[in-house]
Amino acid sequence: MKAQFVTGVTHELKTPLAVIKLHSNNLANYHTRLPELKRNQLIQAIQEQVQLLGKLVEDILELSRLDSGLVEIERQPISLKQMIAQAVAEMQPLAAEKEITLRWQKSNPEILIQADKDKINRLINNLIDNAIKYTPAKGFVEVKIASELVDGQKKILFQVCDTGIGIPPKEQSRIFERFYRIDPSHTIPGTGLGLSIVKEIVTAHGGEVTVNCPPEGGSIFTVSLPEM
């Protein structure tokens, strides 16, 4: 498992480092001959790859902490509705940039859960970010919460639904694997670790995360957590 993880990290590092090296060499060798627009494009590309590397390091550290078993889940009463509302507000500019409608039913019930606030925030943001990434322009991403009784125990259901590219049935069982991508060409930016982190956080809270892809398209990610 550790060898596979190292291999995955190495693979994910190669592309951004290669892009940074290529563009920085072009700037160093030809900056006086390059038009200003081209120079700015190269600088922007380098900045984007540096940002991706930073996110990759952040995700690797988060997974390492979760894997260590030494991370204490600091449970406290938190309002899931309030946290989702905040995450949706923060993600609106990203959705707007792609002309995606990000919807959140403000009439959703007030639900309290005993959970680690920082980790649940990470979980929510990762799922919404993933939905936006894989949804084409003019599409929709909707966030829902509900409460239901399962085997005599009250469960909280948190869903992120999208009109994105969907996930082929044969790949749905692998979607939470580390570095696994539906888009192996890397045309969609990301570290390949976001959903793995979601699964680890959900498991640490005694919950479950599943994915369902309706025949009409899109994906529905459902997180089930024990209610307070």
Short mmCIF file of N, CA and C in Angstrom, two decimals, residues 131 134-136 140 160-168 211-221:
data_model
loop_
_atom_site.label_atom_id
_atom_site.label_comp_id
_atom_site.label_asym_id
_atom_site.label_seq_id
_atom_site.Cartn_x
_atom_site.Cartn_y
_atom_site.Cartn_z
N ALA A 131 -17.80 18.13 -7.63
CA ALA A 131 -18.98 18.23 -8.49
C ALA A 131 -18.83 19.35 -9.51
N TYR A 134 -16.35 18.44 -12.42
CA TYR A 134 -16.78 17.45 -13.41
C TYR A 134 -18.14 17.77 -14.03
N THR A 135 -18.64 18.98 -13.81
CA THR A 135 -19.89 19.41 -14.42
C THR A 135 -19.59 20.43 -15.51
N PRO A 136 -20.10 20.22 -16.72
CA PRO A 136 -19.83 21.18 -17.81
C PRO A 136 -20.59 22.48 -17.62
N PHE A 140 -25.76 22.05 -13.39
CA PHE A 140 -26.26 22.33 -12.04
C PHE A 140 -25.55 21.47 -11.01
N VAL A 160 -24.63 15.68 -2.48
CA VAL A 160 -24.20 16.62 -3.51
C VAL A 160 -24.55 15.98 -4.85
N CYS A 161 -25.49 16.61 -5.56
CA CYS A 161 -25.97 16.09 -6.84
C CYS A 161 -25.48 17.01 -7.97
N ASP A 162 -25.11 16.42 -9.09
CA ASP A 162 -24.64 17.25 -10.21
C ASP A 162 -25.14 16.70 -11.53
N THR A 163 -25.02 17.52 -12.56
CA THR A 163 -25.38 17.13 -13.93
C THR A 163 -24.10 16.94 -14.74
N GLY A 164 -23.08 16.42 -14.08
CA GLY A 164 -21.77 16.26 -14.71
C GLY A 164 -21.67 15.05 -15.61
N ILE A 165 -20.43 14.61 -15.84
CA ILE A 165 -20.16 13.56 -16.81
C ILE A 165 -20.55 12.18 -16.31
N GLY A 166 -20.85 12.07 -15.01
CA GLY A 166 -21.21 10.78 -14.46
C GLY A 166 -20.00 9.86 -14.30
N ILE A 167 -20.25 8.69 -13.76
CA ILE A 167 -19.18 7.72 -13.52
C ILE A 167 -19.64 6.37 -14.06
N PRO A 168 -18.90 5.77 -14.99
CA PRO A 168 -19.27 4.45 -15.52
C PRO A 168 -19.41 3.44 -14.38
N VAL A 211 -21.82 6.56 -3.92
CA VAL A 211 -22.07 7.33 -5.14
C VAL A 211 -23.08 6.57 -5.99
N ASN A 212 -23.99 7.32 -6.58
CA ASN A 212 -25.00 6.74 -7.47
C ASN A 212 -25.08 7.61 -8.72
N CYS A 213 -25.14 6.97 -9.87
CA CYS A 213 -25.21 7.71 -11.13
C CYS A 213 -26.49 7.34 -11.87
N PRO A 214 -27.49 8.22 -11.88
CA PRO A 214 -28.76 7.94 -12.54
C PRO A 214 -28.58 7.72 -14.05
N PRO A 215 -29.49 6.98 -14.69
CA PRO A 215 -29.39 6.73 -16.13
C PRO A 215 -29.39 8.01 -16.96
N GLU A 216 -30.07 9.04 -16.45
CA GLU A 216 -30.14 10.30 -17.21
C GLU A 216 -28.86 11.11 -17.13
N GLY A 217 -27.90 10.67 -16.32
CA GLY A 217 -26.61 11.35 -16.24
C GLY A 217 -26.37 12.02 -14.90
N GLY A 218 -25.14 12.45 -14.70
CA GLY A 218 -24.77 13.11 -13.45
C GLY A 218 -24.41 12.12 -12.36
N SER A 219 -24.11 12.66 -11.19
CA SER A 219 -23.72 11.83 -10.04
C SER A 219 -24.39 12.34 -8.78
N ILE A 220 -24.64 11.44 -7.85
CA ILE A 220 -25.17 11.79 -6.53
C ILE A 220 -24.26 11.17 -5.48
N PHE A 221 -23.53 12.01 -4.76
CA PHE A 221 -22.70 11.54 -3.65
C PHE A 221 -23.49 11.72 -2.36
#
